[in-house]
Coordinates of C-alpha atoms (C1' of nucleotides) in Angstrom, one line a residue:
Chain A
M913 CA 96.6 106.3 71.6
A914 CA 97.4 110.0 71.2
R915 CA 100.7 110.9 72.9
E916 CA 100.3 114.1 74.7
P917 CA 102.8 116.2 76.7
E918 CA 101.3 114.5 79.9
T919 CA 103.4 116.7 82.1
L920 CA 100.9 119.2 83.1
A921 CA 97.4 118.8 81.7
A922 CA 94.8 118.0 84.2
T923 CA 92.3 115.3 83.7
D924 CA 89.7 117.6 82.4
G925 CA 92.1 119.1 79.8
R926 CA 92.6 122.6 81.3
L927 CA 96.3 123.3 82.2
P928 CA 96.6 124.1 85.9
G929 CA 97.8 127.6 87.1
R930 CA 100.4 128.3 89.7
R931 CA 98.3 127.1 92.7
G932 CA 97.2 123.9 90.8
Q933 CA 100.8 123.1 89.8
A934 CA 101.9 123.3 93.5
T935 CA 99.2 121.0 94.6
R936 CA 100.0 118.6 91.8
Q937 CA 103.6 118.6 92.8
R938 CA 102.7 118.0 96.4
L939 CA 100.7 115.0 95.6
L940 CA 103.5 113.6 93.6
T941 CA 105.9 114.2 96.4
C942 CA 103.6 112.4 98.8
T943 CA 103.1 109.5 96.4
A944 CA 106.9 109.1 96.3
E945 CA 107.2 109.2 100.1
L946 CA 104.5 106.7 100.5
L947 CA 106.2 104.5 97.8
E948 CA 109.3 104.5 99.8
G949 CA 107.8 102.7 102.8
T950 CA 104.8 100.9 101.6
P951 CA 104.1 97.9 99.4
W952 CA 103.0 99.4 96.1
R953 CA 99.7 97.7 95.9
S954 CA 98.5 98.9 99.2
I955 CA 99.0 102.6 98.4
K956 CA 95.4 104.1 98.3
V957 CA 94.4 107.3 96.8
I958 CA 93.0 108.3 100.1
D959 CA 96.4 107.8 101.8
I960 CA 98.1 110.1 99.3
A961 CA 95.3 112.7 99.8
R962 CA 95.5 112.6 103.5
Q963 CA 99.2 112.9 103.6
A964 CA 98.9 116.0 101.2
G965 CA 96.4 117.5 103.2
T966 CA 93.7 117.4 100.6
S967 CA 90.8 115.3 99.5
P968 CA 90.8 112.2 97.2
A969 CA 88.8 114.1 94.6
T970 CA 91.6 116.6 94.1
F971 CA 94.0 113.7 93.4
Y972 CA 91.6 112.6 90.6
Q973 CA 91.8 116.0 89.3
Y974 CA 95.4 115.6 88.3
F975 CA 95.9 111.9 87.9
E976 CA 93.8 109.1 86.5
N977 CA 95.0 106.7 89.3
V978 CA 97.9 106.0 91.5
E979 CA 99.7 104.1 88.7
Q980 CA 99.7 107.1 86.4
A981 CA 101.1 109.2 89.2
I982 CA 104.0 106.8 89.6
L983 CA 104.4 106.9 85.8
V984 CA 105.1 110.5 86.0
L985 CA 107.6 110.1 88.9
A986 CA 109.4 107.4 86.8
E987 CA 109.4 109.7 83.8
E988 CA 111.5 112.1 85.8
L989 CA 114.1 109.4 86.5
T990 CA 114.6 108.7 83.0
E991 CA 117.0 111.7 82.7
G992 CA 119.3 110.4 85.4
A993 CA 120.1 107.4 83.2
G994 CA 121.7 109.6 80.6
Q995 CA 124.5 110.1 83.2
L996 CA 125.0 106.4 83.3
A997 CA 125.7 106.4 79.6
A998 CA 128.2 109.1 80.0
L999 CA 130.0 106.8 82.6
V1000 CA 129.9 103.9 80.2
D1001 CA 131.4 106.1 77.4
G1002 CA 134.6 106.5 79.3
D1003 CA 138.3 105.6 78.8
W1004 CA 138.7 101.8 78.4
S1005 CA 142.3 101.9 77.7
E1006 CA 144.8 99.5 79.2
E1007 CA 145.4 101.9 82.1
A1008 CA 142.1 103.5 82.8
G1009 CA 139.8 100.5 81.8
W1010 CA 139.7 99.0 85.2
D1011 CA 138.8 102.3 86.9
T1012 CA 136.1 103.0 84.3
A1013 CA 134.7 99.5 84.8
R1014 CA 134.4 100.1 88.5
Q1015 CA 132.9 103.5 88.2
V1016 CA 130.1 102.2 85.9
V1017 CA 129.2 99.5 88.4
R1018 CA 129.2 101.9 91.3
G1019 CA 127.2 104.4 89.2
F1020 CA 124.7 101.8 88.6
M1021 CA 124.4 100.9 92.3
D1022 CA 124.0 104.6 93.3
Y1023 CA 121.4 105.3 90.6
W1024 CA 119.3 102.3 91.6
E1025 CA 119.7 103.1 95.3
A1026 CA 118.4 106.6 94.9
N1027 CA 115.3 105.4 93.1
R1028 CA 114.8 102.0 94.3
A1029 CA 111.1 102.4 95.2
V1030 CA 110.0 103.7 91.8
F1031 CA 112.1 101.1 89.9
R1032 CA 110.4 98.3 91.8
V1033 CA 107.2 99.4 90.2
V1034 CA 108.7 100.0 86.8
E1035 CA 110.1 96.4 86.8
L1036 CA 106.8 94.7 87.9
A1037 CA 104.6 96.8 85.4
T1038 CA 107.0 96.0 82.6
E1039 CA 106.9 92.4 83.3
E1040 CA 103.1 92.4 83.6
G1041 CA 103.0 93.8 80.1
D1042 CA 102.1 97.4 80.8
L1043 CA 103.3 99.1 77.6
R1044 CA 103.6 102.5 79.0
F1045 CA 106.0 101.3 81.7
R1046 CA 107.8 99.1 79.3
G1047 CA 108.4 102.0 76.9
L1048 CA 109.7 104.2 79.8
R1049 CA 112.1 101.3 80.9
V1050 CA 113.3 100.9 77.3
R1051 CA 113.8 104.6 77.1
A1052 CA 115.8 104.7 80.4
L1053 CA 118.0 101.7 79.7
N1054 CA 118.3 102.1 75.9
A1055 CA 120.8 104.9 76.1
V1056 CA 123.2 103.2 78.4
T1057 CA 122.7 99.8 76.5
V1058 CA 123.4 101.2 73.1
T1059 CA 126.4 103.1 74.4
L1060 CA 127.8 100.0 76.0
A1061 CA 127.2 98.1 72.8
R1062 CA 129.1 100.7 70.9
V1063 CA 132.0 100.6 73.3
V1064 CA 132.0 96.8 73.0
A1065 CA 132.1 97.0 69.2
G1066 CA 134.9 99.6 69.4
A1067 CA 137.1 98.0 72.0
A1068 CA 137.2 94.6 70.6
P1069 CA 137.1 94.7 66.9
K1070 CA 137.4 91.0 66.6
G1071 CA 134.3 90.4 68.8
S1072 CA 134.0 90.4 72.5
P1073 CA 135.0 87.2 74.3
A1074 CA 131.4 87.3 75.6
G1075 CA 129.9 87.0 72.2
D1076 CA 129.7 88.0 68.7
D1077 CA 126.8 90.4 68.8
P1078 CA 127.6 93.6 70.8
M1079 CA 124.1 94.5 71.5
T1080 CA 123.5 91.1 73.1
V1081 CA 126.7 91.3 75.2
A1082 CA 125.6 94.8 76.3
A1083 CA 122.1 93.7 77.2
T1084 CA 123.4 90.8 79.1
L1085 CA 125.8 93.0 81.1
I1086 CA 123.2 95.6 81.8
S1087 CA 120.9 92.9 83.0
M1088 CA 123.6 91.8 85.5
L1089 CA 124.2 95.4 86.8
A1090 CA 120.5 96.1 87.2
H1091 CA 119.6 92.9 89.0
V1092 CA 122.6 93.0 91.4
A1093 CA 121.9 96.6 92.1
A1094 CA 118.2 95.8 92.8
H1095 CA 119.0 93.1 95.2
R1096 CA 122.0 94.5 97.0
Y1097 CA 120.3 94.6 100.4
G1098 CA 119.3 90.9 99.9
Y1099 CA 123.0 90.1 99.2
E1100 CA 124.2 92.0 102.1
F1101 CA 121.6 90.1 104.3
W1102 CA 123.3 87.1 103.0
G1103 CA 126.8 88.3 104.1
I1104 CA 128.0 89.4 100.7
R1105 CA 129.6 92.8 100.8
T1106 CA 128.7 95.5 98.4
D1107 CA 132.4 96.3 97.7
S1108 CA 132.9 92.6 96.8
L1109 CA 129.9 92.8 94.4
V1110 CA 131.3 95.8 92.7
D1111 CA 134.7 94.2 92.3
S1112 CA 133.3 91.0 90.8
Q1113 CA 130.9 92.7 88.4
A1114 CA 133.6 95.2 87.2
R1115 CA 135.9 92.2 86.4
I1116 CA 133.3 90.6 84.3
L1117 CA 132.5 93.9 82.6
L1118 CA 136.2 94.7 81.9
W1119 CA 136.6 91.2 80.4
S1120 CA 133.5 91.4 78.3
V1121 CA 134.3 94.7 76.9
T1122 CA 138.1 94.6 76.4
G1123 CA 139.1 90.9 76.8
R1124 CA 141.4 91.9 79.4
T1125 CA 141.6 90.6 83.0
A1126 CA 141.6 93.0 86.0
P1127 CA 145.0 93.8 87.4
A1128 CA 145.9 91.6 90.4
G1129 CA 145.5 92.7 94.0
S1130 CA 143.3 95.5 93.0
E1131 CA 140.3 94.8 95.1
G1132 CA 139.3 97.4 97.7
A1133 CA 139.1 101.2 97.2
V1134 CA 136.9 102.3 94.5
P1135 CA 138.1 105.4 92.7
A1136 CA 135.9 108.4 93.1
P1137 CA 133.7 109.1 90.1
R1138 CA 134.7 111.9 87.8
S1139 CA 131.4 113.8 88.3
G1140 CA 129.2 114.2 91.3
P1141 CA 126.7 111.7 92.6
V1142 CA 124.0 110.6 90.1
V1143 CA 120.7 112.4 90.2
G1144 CA 117.9 111.0 92.4
G1145 CA 115.6 112.4 95.1
G1146 CA 115.6 110.2 98.1
A1147 CA 112.3 110.8 99.8
A1148 CA 112.0 111.0 103.6
R1149 CA 110.4 108.0 105.3
A1150 CA 106.8 108.3 106.6
R1151 CA 104.9 106.1 108.9
T1152 CA 101.6 106.3 107.3
D1153 CA 98.2 104.6 107.3
A1154 CA 99.2 102.6 104.3
A1155 CA 102.4 101.5 105.8
R1156 CA 100.6 100.4 109.0
R1157 CA 98.1 98.5 107.0
A1158 CA 100.9 96.7 105.2
A1159 CA 102.7 95.9 108.4
R1160 CA 99.6 94.4 110.0
R1161 CA 99.3 92.0 107.2
V1162 CA 102.9 90.8 107.4
S1163 CA 103.2 90.4 111.1
E1164 CA 100.6 87.8 111.0
Chain B
M1413 CA 105.8 84.2 114.5
A1414 CA 105.2 80.5 115.0
R1415 CA 106.3 78.6 112.0
E1416 CA 103.6 76.0 111.2
P1417 CA 103.5 73.5 108.5
E1418 CA 101.3 75.8 106.4
T1419 CA 100.7 73.3 103.9
L1420 CA 97.2 72.1 104.9
A1421 CA 95.9 73.8 108.1
A1422 CA 92.7 75.8 107.4
T1423 CA 92.4 79.3 108.8
D1424 CA 90.3 78.0 111.8
G1425 CA 92.9 75.5 112.8
R1426 CA 91.2 72.3 111.7
L1427 CA 92.8 70.3 109.1
P1428 CA 90.5 69.7 106.1
G1429 CA 89.4 66.3 105.0
R1430 CA 89.3 64.9 101.5
R1431 CA 86.7 67.2 100.1
G1432 CA 88.3 70.2 101.7
Q1433 CA 91.7 69.4 100.3
A1434 CA 90.2 69.2 96.8
T1435 CA 88.5 72.6 97.2
R1436 CA 91.7 74.0 98.4
Q1437 CA 93.6 72.8 95.6
R1438 CA 91.0 74.0 93.1
L1439 CA 91.4 77.5 94.6
L1440 CA 95.1 77.2 94.2
T1441 CA 94.8 76.2 90.6
C1442 CA 92.6 79.1 89.9
T1443 CA 94.8 81.5 91.4
A1444 CA 97.7 80.2 89.3
E1445 CA 95.6 80.6 86.2
L1446 CA 94.4 84.1 87.0
L1447 CA 98.0 85.1 87.9
E1448 CA 99.1 84.1 84.4
G1449 CA 97.0 86.5 82.6
T1450 CA 96.3 89.3 85.1
P1451 CA 98.4 92.0 86.8
W1452 CA 98.9 90.6 90.3
R1453 CA 97.4 93.6 92.2
S1454 CA 94.2 93.3 90.4
I1455 CA 93.5 89.7 91.4
K1456 CA 90.4 89.8 93.6
V1457 CA 89.4 87.1 95.9
I1458 CA 86.0 87.3 94.3
D1459 CA 87.6 86.5 90.9
I1460 CA 89.2 83.3 92.2
A1461 CA 86.0 82.2 93.9
R1462 CA 84.0 82.7 90.8
Q1463 CA 86.6 80.9 88.7
A1464 CA 86.5 78.0 91.2
G1465 CA 82.8 77.9 91.3
T1466 CA 82.5 78.7 94.9
S1467 CA 82.0 81.8 97.2
P1468 CA 84.5 84.2 98.6
A1469 CA 83.9 82.9 102.1
T1470 CA 85.2 79.5 101.1
F1471 CA 88.5 81.1 100.0
Y1472 CA 89.0 82.8 103.3
Q1473 CA 88.5 79.4 105.0
Y1474 CA 91.7 78.1 103.4
F1475 CA 93.8 81.2 102.9
E1476 CA 94.3 84.4 104.8
N1477 CA 94.5 86.5 101.6
V1478 CA 95.5 86.3 98.0
E1479 CA 99.1 86.8 98.9
Q1480 CA 99.3 83.8 101.2
A1481 CA 97.8 81.6 98.4
I1482 CA 100.6 82.9 96.0
L1483 CA 103.0 82.1 98.7
V1484 CA 101.9 78.4 98.8
L1485 CA 102.1 78.2 95.0
A1486 CA 105.7 79.7 95.2
E1487 CA 106.5 77.1 97.8
E1488 CA 105.8 74.4 95.4
L1489 CA 108.3 75.8 92.9
T1490 CA 111.1 75.8 95.4
E1491 CA 111.7 72.1 94.6
G1492 CA 112.3 72.6 91.0
A1493 CA 115.3 74.8 91.7
G1494 CA 117.1 71.7 93.1
Q1495 CA 117.2 70.6 89.4
L1496 CA 119.1 73.7 88.6
A1497 CA 121.7 73.0 91.2
A1498 CA 122.1 69.5 89.6
L1499 CA 122.9 71.1 86.3
V1500 CA 125.4 73.4 87.9
D1501 CA 127.1 70.6 89.6
G1502 CA 128.1 69.1 86.1
D1503 CA 131.4 68.5 84.2
W1504 CA 133.4 71.7 83.9
S1505 CA 136.4 70.1 82.3
E1506 CA 138.2 71.3 79.2
E1507 CA 135.9 69.3 76.9
A1508 CA 132.5 69.4 78.6
G1509 CA 132.7 72.8 80.3
W1510 CA 131.2 74.7 77.3
D1511 CA 128.2 72.4 77.0
T1512 CA 127.6 72.5 80.7
A1513 CA 127.6 76.3 80.8
R1514 CA 125.0 76.4 77.9
Q1515 CA 122.9 73.8 79.7
V1516 CA 122.9 75.8 82.9
V1517 CA 121.8 78.9 81.1
R1518 CA 119.1 77.1 79.2
G1519 CA 117.9 75.5 82.4
F1520 CA 117.6 78.7 84.1
M1521 CA 115.5 80.2 81.2
D1522 CA 113.3 77.1 81.0
Y1523 CA 112.7 77.2 84.8
W1524 CA 111.8 80.9 84.7
E1525 CA 109.7 80.5 81.7
A1526 CA 107.6 77.8 83.2
N1527 CA 107.0 79.8 86.4
R1528 CA 107.1 83.3 85.1
A1529 CA 103.9 84.6 86.8
V1530 CA 104.7 83.3 90.2
F1531 CA 108.2 84.6 90.1
R1532 CA 107.1 88.1 89.3
V1533 CA 105.3 88.2 92.6
V1534 CA 108.1 86.6 94.5
E1535 CA 110.5 89.3 93.2
L1536 CA 108.4 92.3 94.0
A1537 CA 107.3 91.1 97.3
T1538 CA 111.0 90.3 98.2
E1539 CA 112.2 93.8 97.3
E1540 CA 109.4 95.3 99.2
G1541 CA 110.7 93.6 102.2
D1542 CA 108.2 90.9 102.8
L1543 CA 110.2 88.3 104.8
R1544 CA 108.1 85.3 104.0
F1545 CA 108.8 85.8 100.3
R1546 CA 112.4 86.7 100.8
G1547 CA 112.9 83.5 102.8
L1548 CA 111.3 81.6 100.1
R1549 CA 113.6 83.2 97.4
V1550 CA 116.6 82.5 99.4
R1551 CA 115.7 78.9 99.9
A1552 CA 115.1 78.5 96.2
L1553 CA 118.3 80.2 95.0
N1554 CA 120.4 79.2 97.8
A1555 CA 121.0 75.8 96.6
V1556 CA 122.1 76.7 93.1
T1557 CA 124.1 79.6 94.3
V1558 CA 126.0 77.6 97.0
T1559 CA 126.7 74.9 94.4
L1560 CA 128.0 77.3 91.9
A1561 CA 130.2 78.9 94.6
R1562 CA 131.6 75.5 95.3
V1563 CA 132.2 74.8 91.6
V1564 CA 133.9 78.2 91.3
A1565 CA 136.2 77.5 94.2
G1566 CA 137.0 74.0 92.9
A1567 CA 137.5 74.7 89.3
A1568 CA 139.7 77.8 89.9
P1569 CA 141.9 77.1 93.0
K1570 CA 143.9 80.3 92.5
G1571 CA 140.7 82.3 92.4
S1572 CA 138.2 83.0 89.7
P1573 CA 139.2 85.8 87.2
A1574 CA 135.7 87.2 88.3
G1575 CA 136.7 87.9 91.9
D1576 CA 138.3 86.4 94.8
D1577 CA 135.3 85.5 96.9
P1578 CA 133.4 82.4 95.2
M1579 CA 130.2 83.3 96.9
T1580 CA 130.1 86.8 95.5
V1581 CA 131.0 85.6 92.0
A1582 CA 128.2 83.0 92.2
A1583 CA 125.8 85.5 93.4
T1584 CA 126.7 88.0 90.6
L1585 CA 126.3 85.2 87.9
I1586 CA 122.9 84.0 89.4
S1587 CA 121.7 87.6 89.3
M1588 CA 122.7 87.8 85.5
L1589 CA 120.9 84.5 84.8
A1590 CA 117.8 85.4 86.8
H1591 CA 117.3 88.8 85.4
V1592 CA 118.0 87.9 81.8
A1593 CA 115.6 85.1 82.1
A1594 CA 113.0 87.4 83.6
H1595 CA 113.4 89.9 80.7
R1596 CA 113.7 87.5 78.0
Y1597 CA 110.6 88.7 76.2
G1598 CA 111.6 92.3 76.5
Y1599 CA 114.9 91.5 74.8
E1600 CA 113.2 89.6 72.0
F1601 CA 110.9 92.7 71.5
W1602 CA 114.2 94.6 71.2
G1603 CA 115.4 92.3 68.5
I1604 CA 117.8 90.3 70.6
R1605 CA 117.5 86.6 70.0
T1606 CA 117.3 84.1 72.8
D1607 CA 119.9 81.9 71.3
S1608 CA 122.2 84.9 71.3
L1609 CA 121.5 85.6 75.0
V1610 CA 122.3 82.0 75.9
D1611 CA 125.5 82.2 74.1
S1612 CA 126.7 85.3 75.6
Q1613 CA 125.8 84.3 79.2
A1614 CA 127.3 80.9 78.8
R1615 CA 130.6 82.5 77.7
I1616 CA 130.6 84.8 80.7
L1617 CA 129.8 81.9 83.0
L1618 CA 132.4 79.6 81.5
W1619 CA 135.1 82.2 81.9
S1620 CA 134.1 83.2 85.4
V1621 CA 134.1 79.6 86.6
T1622 CA 137.1 78.2 84.7
G1623 CA 139.0 81.2 83.3
R1624 CA 138.7 79.6 79.8
T1625 CA 137.2 81.2 76.8
A1626 CA 134.5 79.4 74.8
P1627 CA 135.7 77.5 71.8
A1628 CA 135.5 79.7 68.7
G1629 CA 132.6 79.4 66.2
S1630 CA 130.6 77.5 68.5
E1631 CA 127.4 79.7 68.6
G1632 CA 124.3 78.1 67.5
A1633 CA 123.0 74.6 68.4
V1634 CA 122.5 74.2 72.1
P1635 CA 123.1 70.7 73.3
A1636 CA 120.2 68.8 74.7
P1637 CA 120.2 68.7 78.4
R1638 CA 121.0 65.3 80.1
S1639 CA 117.6 65.2 81.9
G1640 CA 114.2 66.0 80.7
P1641 CA 112.7 69.6 80.9
V1642 CA 112.7 71.3 84.3
V1643 CA 109.7 71.0 86.5
G1644 CA 106.8 73.6 86.2
G1645 CA 103.2 73.8 85.6
G1646 CA 102.1 76.2 82.8
A1647 CA 98.6 77.0 83.5
A1648 CA 96.1 77.5 80.8
R1649 CA 95.1 81.2 79.9
A1650 CA 91.9 82.4 81.0
R1651 CA 90.2 85.7 79.9
T1652 CA 88.7 86.6 83.1
D1653 CA 86.9 89.5 84.9
A1654 CA 90.3 90.5 86.3
A1655 CA 92.1 90.5 83.1
R1656 CA 89.3 92.5 81.6
R1657 CA 89.4 95.1 84.3
A1658 CA 93.3 95.4 83.9
A1659 CA 92.9 95.6 80.1
R1660 CA 90.5 98.5 80.3
R1661 CA 92.9 100.4 82.4
V1662 CA 95.8 100.1 80.1
S1663 CA 94.0 100.8 76.9
E1664 CA 93.3 104.5 78.1
Chain C
dT864 C1' 86.9 148.9 97.7
dG865 C1' 83.6 145.9 95.5
dC866 C1' 82.4 142.9 91.7
dC867 C1' 83.0 138.9 88.8
dG868 C1' 84.8 135.2 86.1
dT869 C1' 88.2 131.7 86.7
dT870 C1' 90.5 128.3 89.0
dC871 C1' 90.7 125.1 92.6
dC872 C1' 88.8 122.2 96.1
dT873 C1' 85.5 119.1 98.6
dG874 C1' 81.3 116.8 100.7
dA875 C1' 78.5 113.4 99.5
dC876 C1' 77.0 109.4 96.9
dG877 C1' 76.4 104.9 94.4
dG878 C1' 79.1 101.1 93.4
dT879 C1' 82.5 97.4 94.4
dT880 C1' 85.4 94.5 97.2
dC881 C1' 86.9 93.0 101.6
dG882 C1' 86.7 90.0 105.5
dT883 C1' 83.5 87.7 109.0
dC884 C1' 79.7 85.8 111.0
dA885 C1' 75.9 82.4 112.0
dG886 C1' 73.7 78.9 110.1
dC887 C1' 72.4 75.7 106.4
dC888 C1' 73.8 71.8 103.4
dT889 C1' 76.3 67.3 102.7
dC890 C1' 78.5 63.6 103.6
dT891 C1' 79.7 59.4 106.5
dG892 C1' 79.8 55.9 110.2
dG893 C1' 76.9 53.4 113.3
Chain D
dC1153 C1' 67.7 56.3 109.2
dC1154 C1' 70.0 59.5 112.3
dA1155 C1' 73.6 62.2 114.6
dG1156 C1' 77.1 65.0 114.1
dA1157 C1' 81.3 66.5 111.9
dG1158 C1' 82.9 68.7 108.0
dG1159 C1' 82.1 72.0 104.3
dC1160 C1' 79.9 75.9 102.3
dT1161 C1' 77.4 80.4 101.7
dG1162 C1' 74.2 84.6 102.3
dA1163 C1' 74.3 88.6 104.2
dC1164 C1' 76.5 92.3 106.5
dG1165 C1' 79.4 96.4 108.3
dA1166 C1' 83.4 98.7 106.7
dA1167 C1' 86.7 100.5 103.5
dC1168 C1' 87.8 102.5 99.3
dC1169 C1' 86.9 103.7 94.6
dG1170 C1' 85.7 107.3 91.2
dT1171 C1' 82.5 111.2 90.1
dC1172 C1' 79.5 114.7 90.4
dA1173 C1' 77.5 119.5 91.5
dG1174 C1' 78.5 123.2 94.0
dG1175 C1' 81.2 126.1 97.4
dA1176 C1' 85.6 128.6 98.4
dA1177 C1' 89.7 131.1 97.1
dC1178 C1' 92.0 133.9 93.9
dG1179 C1' 93.1 137.6 90.8
dG1180 C1' 92.0 141.3 87.5
dC1181 C1' 89.4 145.3 86.7
dA1182 C1' 86.5 149.4 87.3

DNA sequence: TGCCGTTCCTGACGGTTCGTCAGCCTCTGG
DNA sequence: CCAGAGGCTGACGAACCGTCAGGAACGGCA
């Protein structure tokens, strides 16, 4: 139960030196790459080790198992979520509200996009009751949800049209944003364009927060965000053993 | 690629007789039970076989792998989704709209609740690009999404306040419903009550469909649905080898 | 330069699960 | 009671797991 700074301690307790850190990082990078193009359950330690040009035993020197390595990867993403909160905490006035809404939606989609593979695992593990991943997820989304709740409470003193409890409204909206972002490709596959999704979500968001309806004829160009793109490392694809194993299974 | 009626053909081509069907069904039931209380990736064929009082080889006589067995389970759920479409295709008039909205939301939550374990796998496999699961998911949600799109187009001829394209609006709303339903326990853990979530989602739904705001002071009692509870088999929990294996891993 | 302790890595091993046979058991119809 | 189709399983090679003890690389010091 003890909560250690699990950043750098190796499994035997000692904290690694420079070379060890490098190896550890290499293993993490390879894990991320594999995750990108492989069903998560078919990632084997041996694949990661091969990819990193080392032996399975080395992997176990730094991580208990694949899951824990992914947990570390996910930990790194938590920080990027703070930028989402900053977007939410923007200008919801009569003039700027609509732009803010669209920037929030777009920010969510970009953030998800950049970290899609890791999020998949976080979602699943959370739903399966893994407390470590749940805690992580809460931490990542808590900031932005609480911020949104505060904005809702502030912008609509008499209560949002979407409900009396700001926290509930915020949670509902964040759910929408997260799920649509996660299934974006699915929708495009279905012929629903991303721009259209952004517009629709932004309208719901604006209304829920301020009670106002989006200005007419405003679909189309999304304003550039005030800051640069949201954090996130897109790993290069790699056609690996694990990917091949998985492909074989699907192609029946 | 050939699309067979994968309902009853055994792996060797022959279609099983009465006894075989029973065994197959027993294996499916045990798979569902295990899925209920076990992280999906740690379900082993040997667990299912033991639970069913048979040998692993028998399992392979009826299914290619665990994944395919779950696919069959998921296939059975698709039918229940039709009832959701029926709920959506209700009375959205001035008087009844609010009740309809709440019933839809409640129906979604019940449906998800009853089939939580299977849905987890469907979601993950879909996001990982498994076309069999994606097709299944599309089929399951397509009916209700298309119905909702039609309702949106009909109820707000000048365009929904949530966007111009009814299909996009419907997809966005279904996303919200699905994700909130999936994370319901997470929210309760967070102190957000389910009733409150139902209220909030129903408000957004009503507004998006009709452009109207929910009647004031209406939170609280949710009207009983017109029909009985939505289909879905809740399997009994079972403390199994697989569950124990998983527990050991989490408890560090 | 050569020595030596520390840090890092790996070959090899016992154990578990996988997926696949050939062959045995069990029903049923004649 | 028998024949044969249908149903089941023991046993096996292969893959991966997780863990050692011990070898290789490194870096400080005389």
